[in-house]
XYZ file of C-alpha atoms in Angstrom:
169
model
C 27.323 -112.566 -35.273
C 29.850 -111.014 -37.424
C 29.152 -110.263 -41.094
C 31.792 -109.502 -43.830
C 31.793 -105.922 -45.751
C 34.245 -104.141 -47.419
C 36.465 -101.361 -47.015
C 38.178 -100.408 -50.670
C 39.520 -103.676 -51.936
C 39.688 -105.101 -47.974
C 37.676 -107.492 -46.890
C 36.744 -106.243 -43.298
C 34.107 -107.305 -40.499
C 31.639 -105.593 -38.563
C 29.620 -107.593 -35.614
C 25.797 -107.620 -34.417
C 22.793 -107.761 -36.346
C 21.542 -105.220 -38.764
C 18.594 -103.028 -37.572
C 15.942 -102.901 -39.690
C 12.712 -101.058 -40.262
C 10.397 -101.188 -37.375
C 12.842 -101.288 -34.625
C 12.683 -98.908 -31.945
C 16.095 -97.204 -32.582
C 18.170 -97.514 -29.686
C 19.501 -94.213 -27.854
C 22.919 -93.926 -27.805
C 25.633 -91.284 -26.313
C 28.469 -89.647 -28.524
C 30.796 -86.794 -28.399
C 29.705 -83.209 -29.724
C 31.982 -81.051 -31.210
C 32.193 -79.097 -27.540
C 33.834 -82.608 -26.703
C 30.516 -82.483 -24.226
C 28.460 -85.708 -23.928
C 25.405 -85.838 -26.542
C 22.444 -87.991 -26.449
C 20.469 -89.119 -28.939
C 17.720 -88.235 -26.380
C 18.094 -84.532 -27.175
C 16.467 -84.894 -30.352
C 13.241 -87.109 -29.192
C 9.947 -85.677 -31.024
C 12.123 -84.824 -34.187
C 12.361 -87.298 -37.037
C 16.149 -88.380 -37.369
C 18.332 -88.409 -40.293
C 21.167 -90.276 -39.187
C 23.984 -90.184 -42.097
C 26.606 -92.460 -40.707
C 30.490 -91.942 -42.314
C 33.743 -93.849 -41.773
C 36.017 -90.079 -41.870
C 34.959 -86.828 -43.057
C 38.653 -86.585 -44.437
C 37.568 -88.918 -47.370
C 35.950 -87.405 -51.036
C 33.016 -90.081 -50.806
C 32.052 -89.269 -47.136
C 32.429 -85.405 -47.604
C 30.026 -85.939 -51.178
C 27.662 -88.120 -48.569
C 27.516 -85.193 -45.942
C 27.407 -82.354 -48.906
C 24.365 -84.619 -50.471
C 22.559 -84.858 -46.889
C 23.493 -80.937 -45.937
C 21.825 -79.463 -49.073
C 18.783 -81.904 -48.841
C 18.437 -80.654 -45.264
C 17.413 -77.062 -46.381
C 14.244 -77.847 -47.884
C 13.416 -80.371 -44.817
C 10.815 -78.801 -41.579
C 12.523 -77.728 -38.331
C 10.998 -81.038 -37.278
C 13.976 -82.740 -39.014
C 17.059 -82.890 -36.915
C 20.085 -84.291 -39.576
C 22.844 -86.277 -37.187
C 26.095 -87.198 -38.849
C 28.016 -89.609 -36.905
C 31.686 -90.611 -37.360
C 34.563 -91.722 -35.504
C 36.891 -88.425 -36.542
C 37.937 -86.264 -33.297
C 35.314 -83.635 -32.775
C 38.318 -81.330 -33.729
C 38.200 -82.704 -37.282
C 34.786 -82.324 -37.212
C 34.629 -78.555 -36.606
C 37.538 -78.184 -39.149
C 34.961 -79.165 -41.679
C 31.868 -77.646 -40.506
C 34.287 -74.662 -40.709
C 35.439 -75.040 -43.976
C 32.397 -76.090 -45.493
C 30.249 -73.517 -43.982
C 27.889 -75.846 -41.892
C 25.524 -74.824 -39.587
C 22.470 -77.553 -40.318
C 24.281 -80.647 -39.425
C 24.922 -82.132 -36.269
C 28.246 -83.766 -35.977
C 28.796 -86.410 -33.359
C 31.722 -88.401 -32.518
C 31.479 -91.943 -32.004
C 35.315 -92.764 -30.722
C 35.482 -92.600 -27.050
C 32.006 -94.767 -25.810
C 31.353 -96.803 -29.627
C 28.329 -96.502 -27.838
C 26.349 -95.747 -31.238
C 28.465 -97.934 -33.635
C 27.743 -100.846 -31.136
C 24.264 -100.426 -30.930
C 23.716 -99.557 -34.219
C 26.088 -103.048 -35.935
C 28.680 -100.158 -37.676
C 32.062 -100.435 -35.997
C 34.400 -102.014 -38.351
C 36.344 -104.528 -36.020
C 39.902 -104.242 -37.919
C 39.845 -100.273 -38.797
C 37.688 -98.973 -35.483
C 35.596 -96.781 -37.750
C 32.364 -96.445 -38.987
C 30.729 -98.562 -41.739
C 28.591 -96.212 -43.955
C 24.881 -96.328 -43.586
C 22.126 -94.300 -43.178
C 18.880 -94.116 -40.924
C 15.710 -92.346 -41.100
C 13.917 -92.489 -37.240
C 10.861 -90.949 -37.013
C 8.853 -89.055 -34.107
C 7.877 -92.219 -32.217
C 12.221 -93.251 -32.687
C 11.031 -96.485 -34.518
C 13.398 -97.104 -37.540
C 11.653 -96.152 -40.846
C 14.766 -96.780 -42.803
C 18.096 -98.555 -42.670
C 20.640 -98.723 -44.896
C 23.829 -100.414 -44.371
C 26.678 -100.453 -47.467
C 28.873 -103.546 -48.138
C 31.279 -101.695 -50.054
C 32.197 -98.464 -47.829
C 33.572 -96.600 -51.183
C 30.075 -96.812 -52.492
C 27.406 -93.837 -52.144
C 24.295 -94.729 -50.050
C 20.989 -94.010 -51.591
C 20.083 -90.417 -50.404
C 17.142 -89.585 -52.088
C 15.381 -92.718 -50.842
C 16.192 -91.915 -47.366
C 15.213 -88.080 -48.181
C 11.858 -89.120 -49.791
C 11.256 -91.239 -46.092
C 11.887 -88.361 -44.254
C 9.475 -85.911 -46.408
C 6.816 -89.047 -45.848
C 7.296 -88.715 -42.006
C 6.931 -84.973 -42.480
C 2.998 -85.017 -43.384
């Protein structure tokens, strides 16, 4: 199943079906910014914020991570934030540099599109990531899922923050 989003004024498609709350959340392997192999798995027994961006070189995906980042200080060491992209780890670092991150797990999705398979976000014609965000809590069921049709749009950030803070009690 493919479904149409877009990407600016492009009409673009993504295949698979949506996840949606209640799911168990599939694990999935990425890149770290080491270029080592991460899994998901490492973060079991935390509740996942996954913030899901098509390029960290764009203003609305570095305003998505800066949103997440900030909200991520007032969340409990039982919060692990995941941002997941297919830039090269080395642009990744750049901007954890840059920015002055230390509370944000970047991930790389490009060599495996083991996440963006699993997870119905790899844009077929562009090969990267349509925006969305999800919330996974201790048990890894899906709590929240949200998926953009227009990648230039924000996702909501203080619903998925107000989820997390709910798992957190």
């Amino acid at each position: 199943m493919s479904r149409k989003i877009k990407f600016g004024s492009v009409e673009v498609s993504v295949d698979g079906e949506k996840l949606k709350v209640g799911d168990i959340a599939p694990d999935f392997l990425a890149i770290d910014n080491e270029l080592n192999e991460y899994s998901s798995k490492e973060d079991d027994g935390k509740i996942k914020l996954i913030s899901v961006i098509p390029s960290i070189d764009t203003s609305v995906c570095e305003i998505q991570t800066t949103m997440f980042t900030k909200a991520r200080e007032n969340l409990s060491d039982d919060v692990s934030l995941i941002t997941v992209s297919n830039d090269l780890p080395f642009a990744q670092v750049r901007f954890l540099e840059e920015k002055e991150i230390t509370n944000n797990k970047f991930v790389s999705d490009y060599i495996h599109h083991d996440f963006s398979k699993k997870y119905s976000t790899l844009i077929n014609e562009l090969k990267l990531l349509n925006r969305s965000v999800f919330v996974i809590d201790k048990d890894n069921k899906i709590a929240y899922a949200e998926y953009l049709d227009q990648n230039t749009d924000l996702p909501d950030y203080e619903k998925a923050i107000e989820i997390v803070k709910s798992l957190e009690k």
